[in-house]
Short mmCIF file of C-alpha atoms and ligand atoms in Angstrom, two decimals:
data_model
loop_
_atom_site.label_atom_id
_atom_site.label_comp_id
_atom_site.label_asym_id
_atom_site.label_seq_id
_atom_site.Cartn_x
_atom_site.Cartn_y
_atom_site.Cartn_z
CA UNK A 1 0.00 0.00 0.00
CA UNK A 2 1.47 3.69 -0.78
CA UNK A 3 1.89 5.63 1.87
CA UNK A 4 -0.28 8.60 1.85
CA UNK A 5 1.69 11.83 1.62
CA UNK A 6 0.83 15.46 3.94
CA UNK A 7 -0.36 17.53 1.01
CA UNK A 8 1.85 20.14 0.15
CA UNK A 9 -0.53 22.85 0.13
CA UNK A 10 -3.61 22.89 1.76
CA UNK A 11 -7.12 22.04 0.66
CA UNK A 12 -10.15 24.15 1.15
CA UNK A 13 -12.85 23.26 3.71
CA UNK A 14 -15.51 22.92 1.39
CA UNK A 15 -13.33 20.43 -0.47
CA UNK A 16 -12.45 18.56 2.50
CA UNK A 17 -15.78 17.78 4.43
CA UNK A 18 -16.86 16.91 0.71
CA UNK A 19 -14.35 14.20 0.70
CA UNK A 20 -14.91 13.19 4.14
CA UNK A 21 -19.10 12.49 3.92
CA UNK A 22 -17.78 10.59 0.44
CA UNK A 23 -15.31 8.17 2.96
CA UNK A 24 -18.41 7.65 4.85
CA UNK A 25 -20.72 6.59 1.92
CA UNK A 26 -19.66 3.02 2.77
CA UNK A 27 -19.72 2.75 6.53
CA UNK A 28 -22.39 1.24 8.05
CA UNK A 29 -26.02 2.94 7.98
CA UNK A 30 -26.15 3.88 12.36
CA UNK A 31 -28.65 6.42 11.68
CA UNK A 32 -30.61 4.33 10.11
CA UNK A 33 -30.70 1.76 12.61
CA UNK A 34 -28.35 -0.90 10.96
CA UNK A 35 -25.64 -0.84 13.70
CA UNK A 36 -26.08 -2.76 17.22
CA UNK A 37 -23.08 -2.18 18.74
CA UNK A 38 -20.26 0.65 18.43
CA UNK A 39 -22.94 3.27 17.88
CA UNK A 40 -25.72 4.04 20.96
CA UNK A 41 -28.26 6.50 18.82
CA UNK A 42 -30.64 8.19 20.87
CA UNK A 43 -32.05 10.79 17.76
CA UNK A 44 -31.30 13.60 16.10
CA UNK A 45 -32.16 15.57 18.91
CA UNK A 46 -29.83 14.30 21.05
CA UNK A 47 -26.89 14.15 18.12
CA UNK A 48 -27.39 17.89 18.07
CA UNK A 49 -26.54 19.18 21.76
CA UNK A 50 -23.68 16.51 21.61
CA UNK A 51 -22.50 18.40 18.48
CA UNK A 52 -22.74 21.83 19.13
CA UNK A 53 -21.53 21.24 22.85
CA UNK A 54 -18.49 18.94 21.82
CA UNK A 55 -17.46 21.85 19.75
CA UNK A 56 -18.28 24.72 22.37
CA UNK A 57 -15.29 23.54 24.54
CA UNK A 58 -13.35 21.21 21.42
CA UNK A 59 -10.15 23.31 21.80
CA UNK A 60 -9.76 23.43 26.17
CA UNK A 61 -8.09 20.82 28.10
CA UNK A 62 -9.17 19.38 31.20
CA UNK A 63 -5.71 18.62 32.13
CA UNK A 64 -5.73 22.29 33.43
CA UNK A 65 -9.25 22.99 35.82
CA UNK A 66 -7.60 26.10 37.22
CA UNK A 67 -7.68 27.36 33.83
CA UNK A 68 -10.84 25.86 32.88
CA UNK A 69 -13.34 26.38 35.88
CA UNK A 70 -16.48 25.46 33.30
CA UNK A 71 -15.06 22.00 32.94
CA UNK A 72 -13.99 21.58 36.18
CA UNK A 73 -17.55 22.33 37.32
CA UNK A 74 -19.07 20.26 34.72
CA UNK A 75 -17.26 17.30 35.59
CA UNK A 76 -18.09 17.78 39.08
CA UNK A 77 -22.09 17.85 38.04
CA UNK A 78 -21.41 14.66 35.89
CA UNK A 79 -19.79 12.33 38.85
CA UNK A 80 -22.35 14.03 41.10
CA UNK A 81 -25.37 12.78 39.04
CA UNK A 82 -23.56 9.51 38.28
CA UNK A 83 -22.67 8.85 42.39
CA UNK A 84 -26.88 9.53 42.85
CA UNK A 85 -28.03 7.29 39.97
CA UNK A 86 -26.00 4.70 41.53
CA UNK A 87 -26.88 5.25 45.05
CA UNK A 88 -23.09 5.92 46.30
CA UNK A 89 -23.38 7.62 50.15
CA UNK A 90 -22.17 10.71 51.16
CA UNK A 91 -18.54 10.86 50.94
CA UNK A 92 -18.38 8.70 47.51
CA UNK A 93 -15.99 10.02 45.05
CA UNK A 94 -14.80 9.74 41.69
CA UNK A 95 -13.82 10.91 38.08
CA UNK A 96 -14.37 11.20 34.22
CA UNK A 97 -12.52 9.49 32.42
CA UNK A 98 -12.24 8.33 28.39
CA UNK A 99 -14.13 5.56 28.30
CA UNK A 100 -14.85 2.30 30.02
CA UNK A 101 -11.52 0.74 29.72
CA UNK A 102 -9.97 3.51 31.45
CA UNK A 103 -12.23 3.44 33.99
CA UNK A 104 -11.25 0.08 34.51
CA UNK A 105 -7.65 0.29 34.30
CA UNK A 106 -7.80 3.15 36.99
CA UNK A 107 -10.09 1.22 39.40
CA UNK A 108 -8.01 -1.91 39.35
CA UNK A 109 -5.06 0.72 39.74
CA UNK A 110 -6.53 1.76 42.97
CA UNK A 111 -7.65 -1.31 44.01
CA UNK A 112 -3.69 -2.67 43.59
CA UNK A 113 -2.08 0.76 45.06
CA UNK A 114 -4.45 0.12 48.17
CA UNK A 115 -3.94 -3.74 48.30
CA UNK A 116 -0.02 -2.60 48.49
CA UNK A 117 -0.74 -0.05 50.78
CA UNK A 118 -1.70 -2.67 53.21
CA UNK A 119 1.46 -4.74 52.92
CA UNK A 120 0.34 -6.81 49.73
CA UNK A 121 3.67 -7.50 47.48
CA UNK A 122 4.70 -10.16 44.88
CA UNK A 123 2.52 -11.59 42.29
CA UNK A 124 -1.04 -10.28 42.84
CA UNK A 125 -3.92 -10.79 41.15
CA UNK A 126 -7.78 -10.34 40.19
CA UNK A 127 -10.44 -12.64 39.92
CA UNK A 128 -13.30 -12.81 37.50
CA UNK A 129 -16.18 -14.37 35.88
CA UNK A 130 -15.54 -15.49 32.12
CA UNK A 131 -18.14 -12.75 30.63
CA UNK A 132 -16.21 -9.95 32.70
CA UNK A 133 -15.08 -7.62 30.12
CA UNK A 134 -11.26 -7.84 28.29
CA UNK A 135 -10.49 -4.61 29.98
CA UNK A 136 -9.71 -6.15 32.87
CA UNK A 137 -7.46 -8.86 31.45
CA UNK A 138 -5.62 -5.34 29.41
CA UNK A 139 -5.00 -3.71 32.96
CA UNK A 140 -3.73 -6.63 34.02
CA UNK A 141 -1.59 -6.64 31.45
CA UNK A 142 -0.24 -3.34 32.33
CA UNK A 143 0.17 -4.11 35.47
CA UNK A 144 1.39 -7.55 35.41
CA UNK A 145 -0.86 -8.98 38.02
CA UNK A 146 -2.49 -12.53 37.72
CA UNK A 147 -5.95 -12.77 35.62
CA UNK A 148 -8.28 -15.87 37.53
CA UNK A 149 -11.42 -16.47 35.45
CA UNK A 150 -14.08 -18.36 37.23
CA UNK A 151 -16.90 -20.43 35.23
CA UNK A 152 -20.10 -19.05 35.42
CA UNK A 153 -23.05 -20.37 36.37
CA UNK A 154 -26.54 -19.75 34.35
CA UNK A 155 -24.55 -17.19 32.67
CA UNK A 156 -23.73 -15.32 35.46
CA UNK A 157 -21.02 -14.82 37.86
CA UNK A 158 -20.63 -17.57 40.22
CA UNK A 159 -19.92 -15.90 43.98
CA UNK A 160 -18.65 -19.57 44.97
CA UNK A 161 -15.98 -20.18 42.45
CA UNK A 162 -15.04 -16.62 42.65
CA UNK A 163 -14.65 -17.21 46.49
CA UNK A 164 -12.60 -20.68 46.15
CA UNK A 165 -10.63 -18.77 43.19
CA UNK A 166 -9.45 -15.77 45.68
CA UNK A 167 -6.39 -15.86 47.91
CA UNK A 168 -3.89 -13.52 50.31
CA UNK A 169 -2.79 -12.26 46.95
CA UNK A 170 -6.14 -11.15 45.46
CA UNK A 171 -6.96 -7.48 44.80
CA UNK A 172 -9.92 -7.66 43.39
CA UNK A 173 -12.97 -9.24 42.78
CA UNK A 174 -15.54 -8.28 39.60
CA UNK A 175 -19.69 -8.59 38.80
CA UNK A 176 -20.47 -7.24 35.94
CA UNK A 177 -24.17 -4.89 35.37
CA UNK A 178 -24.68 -6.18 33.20
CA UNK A 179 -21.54 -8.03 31.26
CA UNK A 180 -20.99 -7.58 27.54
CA UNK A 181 -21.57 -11.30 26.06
CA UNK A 182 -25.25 -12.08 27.35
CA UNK A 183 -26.37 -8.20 28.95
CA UNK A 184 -27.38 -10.32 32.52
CA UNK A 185 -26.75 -8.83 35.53
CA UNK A 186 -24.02 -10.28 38.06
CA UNK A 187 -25.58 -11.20 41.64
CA UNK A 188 -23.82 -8.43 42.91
CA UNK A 189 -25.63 -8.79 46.52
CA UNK A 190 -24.36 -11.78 46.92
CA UNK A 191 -20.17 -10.86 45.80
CA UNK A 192 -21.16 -8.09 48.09
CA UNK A 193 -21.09 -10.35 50.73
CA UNK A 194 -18.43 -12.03 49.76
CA UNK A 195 -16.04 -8.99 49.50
CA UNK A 196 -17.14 -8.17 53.10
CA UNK A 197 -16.47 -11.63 54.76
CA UNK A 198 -13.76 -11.71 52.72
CA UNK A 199 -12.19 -8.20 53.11
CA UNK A 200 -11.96 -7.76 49.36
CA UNK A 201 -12.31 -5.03 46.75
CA UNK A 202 -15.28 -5.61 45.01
CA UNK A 203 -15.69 -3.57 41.63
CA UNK A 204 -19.21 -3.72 39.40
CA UNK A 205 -18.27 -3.05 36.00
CA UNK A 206 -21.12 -1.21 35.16
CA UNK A 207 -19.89 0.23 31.90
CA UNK A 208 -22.76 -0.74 29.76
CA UNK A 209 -26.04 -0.39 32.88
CA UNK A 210 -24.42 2.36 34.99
CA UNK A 211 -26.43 4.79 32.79
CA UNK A 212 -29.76 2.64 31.71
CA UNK A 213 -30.04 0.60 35.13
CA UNK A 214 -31.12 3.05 37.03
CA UNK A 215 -34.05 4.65 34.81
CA UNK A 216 -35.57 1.05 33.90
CA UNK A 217 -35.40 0.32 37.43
CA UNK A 218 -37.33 3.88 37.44
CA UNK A 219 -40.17 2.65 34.95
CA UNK A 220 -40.81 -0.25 36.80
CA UNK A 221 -38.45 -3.05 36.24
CA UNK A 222 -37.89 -5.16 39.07
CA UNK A 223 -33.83 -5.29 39.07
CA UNK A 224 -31.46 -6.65 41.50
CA UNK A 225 -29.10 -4.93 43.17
CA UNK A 226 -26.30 -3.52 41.24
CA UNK A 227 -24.58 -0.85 43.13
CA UNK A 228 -23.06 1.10 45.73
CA UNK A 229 -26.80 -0.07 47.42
CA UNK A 230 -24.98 -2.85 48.05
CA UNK A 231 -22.23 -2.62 51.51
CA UNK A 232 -19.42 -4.65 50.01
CA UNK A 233 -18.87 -2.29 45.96
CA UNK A 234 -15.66 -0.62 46.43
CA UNK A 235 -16.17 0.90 42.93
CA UNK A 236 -17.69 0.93 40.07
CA UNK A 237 -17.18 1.78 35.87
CA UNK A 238 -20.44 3.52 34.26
CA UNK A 239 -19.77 4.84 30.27
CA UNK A 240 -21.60 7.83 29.81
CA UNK A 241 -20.69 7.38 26.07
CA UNK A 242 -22.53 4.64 25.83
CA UNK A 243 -26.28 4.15 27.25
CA UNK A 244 -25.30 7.49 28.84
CA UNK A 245 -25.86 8.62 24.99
CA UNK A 246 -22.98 10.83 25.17
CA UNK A 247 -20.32 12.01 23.05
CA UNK A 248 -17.41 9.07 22.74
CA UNK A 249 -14.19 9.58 25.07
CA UNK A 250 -16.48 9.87 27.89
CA UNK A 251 -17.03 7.09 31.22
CA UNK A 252 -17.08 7.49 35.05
CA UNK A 253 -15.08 6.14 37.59
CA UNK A 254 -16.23 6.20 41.21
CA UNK A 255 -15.18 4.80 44.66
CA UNK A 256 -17.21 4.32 47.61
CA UNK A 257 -14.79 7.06 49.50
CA UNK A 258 -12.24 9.92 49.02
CA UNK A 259 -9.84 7.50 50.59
CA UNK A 260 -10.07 5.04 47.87
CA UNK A 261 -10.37 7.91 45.04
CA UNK A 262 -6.98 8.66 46.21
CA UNK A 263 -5.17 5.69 45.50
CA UNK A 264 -5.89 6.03 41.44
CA UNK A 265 -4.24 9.76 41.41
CA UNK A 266 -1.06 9.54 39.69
CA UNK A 267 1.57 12.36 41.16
CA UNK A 268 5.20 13.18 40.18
CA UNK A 269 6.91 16.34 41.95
CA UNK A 270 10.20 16.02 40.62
CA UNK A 271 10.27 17.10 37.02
CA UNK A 272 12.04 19.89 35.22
CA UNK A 273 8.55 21.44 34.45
CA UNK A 274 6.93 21.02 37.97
CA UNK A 275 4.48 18.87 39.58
CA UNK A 276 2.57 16.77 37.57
CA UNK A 277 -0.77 15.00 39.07
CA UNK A 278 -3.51 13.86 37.23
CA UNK A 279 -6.62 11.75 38.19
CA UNK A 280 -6.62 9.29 35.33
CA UNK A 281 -4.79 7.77 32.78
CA UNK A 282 -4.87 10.62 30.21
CA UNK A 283 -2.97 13.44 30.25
CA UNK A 284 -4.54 16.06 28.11
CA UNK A 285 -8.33 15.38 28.90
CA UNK A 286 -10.82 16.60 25.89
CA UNK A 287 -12.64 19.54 26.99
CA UNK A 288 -15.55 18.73 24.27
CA UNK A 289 -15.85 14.93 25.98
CA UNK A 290 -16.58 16.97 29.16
CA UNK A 291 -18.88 19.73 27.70
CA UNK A 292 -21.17 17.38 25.74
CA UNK A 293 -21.78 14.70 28.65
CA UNK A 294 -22.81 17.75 30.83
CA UNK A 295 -24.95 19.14 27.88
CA UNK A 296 -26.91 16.00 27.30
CA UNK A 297 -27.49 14.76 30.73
CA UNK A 298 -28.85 17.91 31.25
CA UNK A 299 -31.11 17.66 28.07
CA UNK A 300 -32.38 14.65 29.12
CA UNK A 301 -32.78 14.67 32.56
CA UNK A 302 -34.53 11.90 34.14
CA UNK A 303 -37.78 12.39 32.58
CA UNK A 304 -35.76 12.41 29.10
CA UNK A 305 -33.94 9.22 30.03
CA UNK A 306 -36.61 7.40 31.38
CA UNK A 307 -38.39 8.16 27.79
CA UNK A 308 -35.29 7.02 25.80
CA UNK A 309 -34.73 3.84 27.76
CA UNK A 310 -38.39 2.83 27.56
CA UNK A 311 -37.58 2.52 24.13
CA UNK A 312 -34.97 0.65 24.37
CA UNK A 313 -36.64 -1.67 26.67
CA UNK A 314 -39.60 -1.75 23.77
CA UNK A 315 -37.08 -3.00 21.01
CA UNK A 316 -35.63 -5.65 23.28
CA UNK A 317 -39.10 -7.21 24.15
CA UNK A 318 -39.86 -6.67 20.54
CA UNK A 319 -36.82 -8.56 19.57
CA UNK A 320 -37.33 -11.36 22.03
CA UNK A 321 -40.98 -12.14 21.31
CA UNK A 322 -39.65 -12.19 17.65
CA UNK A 323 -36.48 -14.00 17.73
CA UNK A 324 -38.51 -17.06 19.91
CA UNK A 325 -40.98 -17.11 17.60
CA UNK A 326 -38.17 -18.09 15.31
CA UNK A 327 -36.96 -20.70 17.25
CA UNK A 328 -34.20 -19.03 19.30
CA UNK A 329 -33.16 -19.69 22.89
CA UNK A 330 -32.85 -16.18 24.43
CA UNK A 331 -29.85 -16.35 27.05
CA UNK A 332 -31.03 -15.58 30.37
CA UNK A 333 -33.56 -13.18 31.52
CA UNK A 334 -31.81 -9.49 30.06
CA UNK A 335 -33.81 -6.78 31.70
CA UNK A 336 -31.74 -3.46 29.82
CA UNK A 337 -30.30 -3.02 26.15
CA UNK A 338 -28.60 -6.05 25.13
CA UNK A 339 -30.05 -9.12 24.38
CA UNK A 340 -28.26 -12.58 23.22
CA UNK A 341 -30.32 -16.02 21.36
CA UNK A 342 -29.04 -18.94 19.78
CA UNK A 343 -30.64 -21.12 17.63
CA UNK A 344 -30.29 -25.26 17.69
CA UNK A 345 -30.53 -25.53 14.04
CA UNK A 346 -28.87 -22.56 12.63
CA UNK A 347 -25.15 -21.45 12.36
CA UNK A 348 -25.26 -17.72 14.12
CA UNK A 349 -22.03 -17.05 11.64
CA UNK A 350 -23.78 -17.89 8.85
CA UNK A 351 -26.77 -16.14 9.97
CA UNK A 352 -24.28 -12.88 11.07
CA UNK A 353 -22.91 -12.65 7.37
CA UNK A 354 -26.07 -13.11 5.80
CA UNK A 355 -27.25 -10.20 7.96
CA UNK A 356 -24.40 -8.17 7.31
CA UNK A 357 -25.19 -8.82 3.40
CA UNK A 358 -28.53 -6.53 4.21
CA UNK A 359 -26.39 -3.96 6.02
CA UNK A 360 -27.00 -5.14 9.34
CA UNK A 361 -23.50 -4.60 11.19
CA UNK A 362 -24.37 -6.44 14.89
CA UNK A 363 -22.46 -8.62 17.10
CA UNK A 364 -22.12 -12.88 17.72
CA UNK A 365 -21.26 -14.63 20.83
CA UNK A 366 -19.68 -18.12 20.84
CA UNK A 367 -20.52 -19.61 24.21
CA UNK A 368 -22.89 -20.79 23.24
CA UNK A 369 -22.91 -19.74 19.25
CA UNK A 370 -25.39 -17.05 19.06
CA UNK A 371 -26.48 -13.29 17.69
CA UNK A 372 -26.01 -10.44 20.00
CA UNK A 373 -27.58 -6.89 20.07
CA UNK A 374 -26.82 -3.97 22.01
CA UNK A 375 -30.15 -1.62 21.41
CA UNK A 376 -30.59 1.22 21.25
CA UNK A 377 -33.90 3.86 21.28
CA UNK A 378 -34.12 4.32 17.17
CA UNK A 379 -34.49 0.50 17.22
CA UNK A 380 -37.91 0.48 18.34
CA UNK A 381 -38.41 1.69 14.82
CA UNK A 382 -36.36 -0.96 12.88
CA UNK A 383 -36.81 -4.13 15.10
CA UNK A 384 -39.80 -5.50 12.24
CA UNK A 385 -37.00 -4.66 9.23
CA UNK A 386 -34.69 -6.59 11.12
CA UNK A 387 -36.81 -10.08 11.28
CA UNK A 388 -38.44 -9.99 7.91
CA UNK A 389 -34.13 -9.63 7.22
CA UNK A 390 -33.65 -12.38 10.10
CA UNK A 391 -36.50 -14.76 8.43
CA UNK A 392 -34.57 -14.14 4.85
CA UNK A 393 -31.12 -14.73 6.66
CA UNK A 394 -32.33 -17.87 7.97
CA UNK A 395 -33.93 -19.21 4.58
CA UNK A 396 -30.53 -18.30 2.96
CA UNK A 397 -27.31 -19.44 5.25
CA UNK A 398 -27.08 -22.44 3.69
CA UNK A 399 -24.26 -21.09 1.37
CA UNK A 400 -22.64 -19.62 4.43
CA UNK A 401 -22.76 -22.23 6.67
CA UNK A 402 -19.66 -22.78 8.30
CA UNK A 403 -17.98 -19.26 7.24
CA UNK A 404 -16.07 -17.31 9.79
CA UNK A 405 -18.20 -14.82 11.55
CA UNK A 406 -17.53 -11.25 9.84
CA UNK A 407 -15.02 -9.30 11.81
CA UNK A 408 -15.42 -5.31 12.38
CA UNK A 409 -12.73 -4.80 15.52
CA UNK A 410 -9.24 -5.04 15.19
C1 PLP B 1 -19.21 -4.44 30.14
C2 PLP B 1 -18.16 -3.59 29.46
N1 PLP B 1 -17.13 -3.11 30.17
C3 PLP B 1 -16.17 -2.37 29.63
C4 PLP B 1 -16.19 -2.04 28.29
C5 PLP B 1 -15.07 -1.23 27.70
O1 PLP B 1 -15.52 0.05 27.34
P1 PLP B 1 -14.75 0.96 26.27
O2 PLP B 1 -14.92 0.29 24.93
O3 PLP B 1 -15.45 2.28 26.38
O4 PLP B 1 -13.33 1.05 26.66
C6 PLP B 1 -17.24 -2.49 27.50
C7 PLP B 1 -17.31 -2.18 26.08
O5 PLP B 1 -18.20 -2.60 25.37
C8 PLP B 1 -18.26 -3.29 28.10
O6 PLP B 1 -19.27 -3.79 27.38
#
């Protein structure tokens, strides 16, 4: 491939955004519908204050608050709504941050830096349930500590084998709200008990429910405890990029105290330039990832959220009445946006690719083989499209029986 080359001269706007709606002509049709994961689309309304308030504050940094007091103040009204959604006491702290696997990384950060603060040393390590998400096994990585996956049980976390799995050496234990593959949520009452027998650092990945949870639990669902309701959560992940329907580069962090927030700041005094502290990962922090979560929380407000996730609660039921009437096992009992189903008979590659043939770009999981969707409100609109596409899918696998599932990551 030829290396593209910095033009020597520069190209007119016009010219430019021109070019750059024509590289888009091929990507896959979100607005539409067509996209059940990467892309949470809440309507043009919301698109709009995400816009225009990205781009209010595109160009300030929130690497420097004393500089910026707006987004210092806006983050603060962010975690603030974020530690009352999730029912964190008095006293709870915590941060924005890029996105879920920073959150992540930063929590099990803390959770180590505290762990060592208490005389833990040597090989230490954290222990999961298989559907926990990867970004756990990446900050691991980072921080070369032991990854102990526990099987699951029903699909969801198993609070005995995460128990027998745990030693002197563990930092942390995880429940996801709900995890990625199947979009059940983790007892978490129950590894709440656990971490407080057991003296350990619980953390509830809720990267995907920290923002939807909450406001179905509001319209009535009848959902188990998921967060700092529960004595034993040490901390938690919530994306606001995702069902938060923000602007992406934007997720929460928080910890049940100050005392724990404090073990995730990262501080250096002795440097040429001066002190250096910042609260996660990132250095320069986007301004516009700040300004836009504050804009469209605000636009919504719990009235507007409680109307968007009925929606998304709509397509899922419409989805699993559809999908069973089909034939397909749905996986578990999901209450929020995701929903998993396999079917006995049917390949779910073959199915995927066929699907993607109509435009449909959504995800597969492989334990068991099945489709996956991560919903969102404009697919109340679409969910009839996608099983007359579904029924033609299944009629017409045969050829791709057997074919590698189609691959959009990496
Ligand atoms: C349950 C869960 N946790 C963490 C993450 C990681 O989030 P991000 O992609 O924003 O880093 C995801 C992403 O889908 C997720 O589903």
């Amino acid at each position: 491939m030829t290396r593209a080359k910095l033009p020597e001269t520069g190209e007119a706007w016009e010219t430019l955004s021109a070019r750059m709606r024509e590289m888009g002509a091929r990507d896959v049709k979100w607005r539409d519908g067509r996209a059940a994961v990467y892309v949470f689309n809440a309507g043009e309304d919301v698109e709009r204050v995400q816009k225009e308030a990205y781009a209010m504050y595109a160009a300030e940094n929130g690497l420097g608050p004393a500089a910026f007091p707006s987004l210092r103040q806006m983050e603060a009204d962010v975690v603030a709504f974020g530690l009352s959604l999730l029912n964190a006491s008095e006293g709870a702290a915590g941060n924005m941050t890029s996105g879920g696997t920073d959150s992540i990384l930063m929590a099990v950060k803390a959770a180590r830096d505290h762990a060592r603060a208490r005389g833990a040393s040597g090989k230490l390590n954290i222990v999961l349930p298989r559907s926990a998400h990867p970004a756990f096994d990446k900050a691991a990585m980072v921080m070369e500590l032991e990854v102990r996956r526990t099987p699951l049980k029903d699909y969801l976390a198993d609070p005995v084998a995460i128990d027998a799995a745990t030693d002197e050496k563990t930092i942390m234990i995880v429940g996801s709200a709900p995890c990625f593959p199947y979009g059940l949520i983790d007892p978490i009452a129950a590894l709440s008990d656990l971490a407080l027998r057991r003296d350990l650092w619980l953390h509830v990945d809720a990267c995907v429910g920290g923002y939807i949870a909450p406001f179905v639990r509001m319209n009535g669902a009848d959902l188990p405890v998921f967060d700092f309701a529960a004595p034993g959560v040490s901390s938690m992940s919530a994306d606001l990029h995702k069902y938060g329907y923000c602007s992406k580069g934007a997720s929460t962090v928080f910890f049940r105290s100050e005392e724990l927030r404090a073990r995730m700041i990262f501080e250096v005094r002795d440097w040429p330039a001066g002190k250096m502290v910042t609260p996660t990962l990132a250095g320069t922090r986007p301004g516009g990832a700040i300004s836009a979560a504050w804009a469209v929380m605000n636009f919504l407000g719990v009235a507007g959220y409680r109307a968007k996730h009925g929606e998304v609660t709509a397509a899922r039921e419409a989805v699993e009445a559809g999908v069973r009437a089909r034939g397909f096992e749905v996986i578990g009992a999901p209450k929020l946006g995701i929903v998993s189903f396999a079917h006995a008979g049917h390949d779910a590659n073959a199915l995927l690719r066929k699907m993607y043939e109509r435009g449909w770009v959504t995800s597969a999981i492989s334990e068991p083989k099945g489709l996956h969707l991560m919903l969102s409100p404009v697919h109340r609109g679409v969910v009839d499209r996608y099983l007359d596409d579904l029924d033609w899918a299944m009629a017409n696998a045969g050829d791709a029986r057997g074919a590698a599932a189609p691959r959009y990551a990496g």
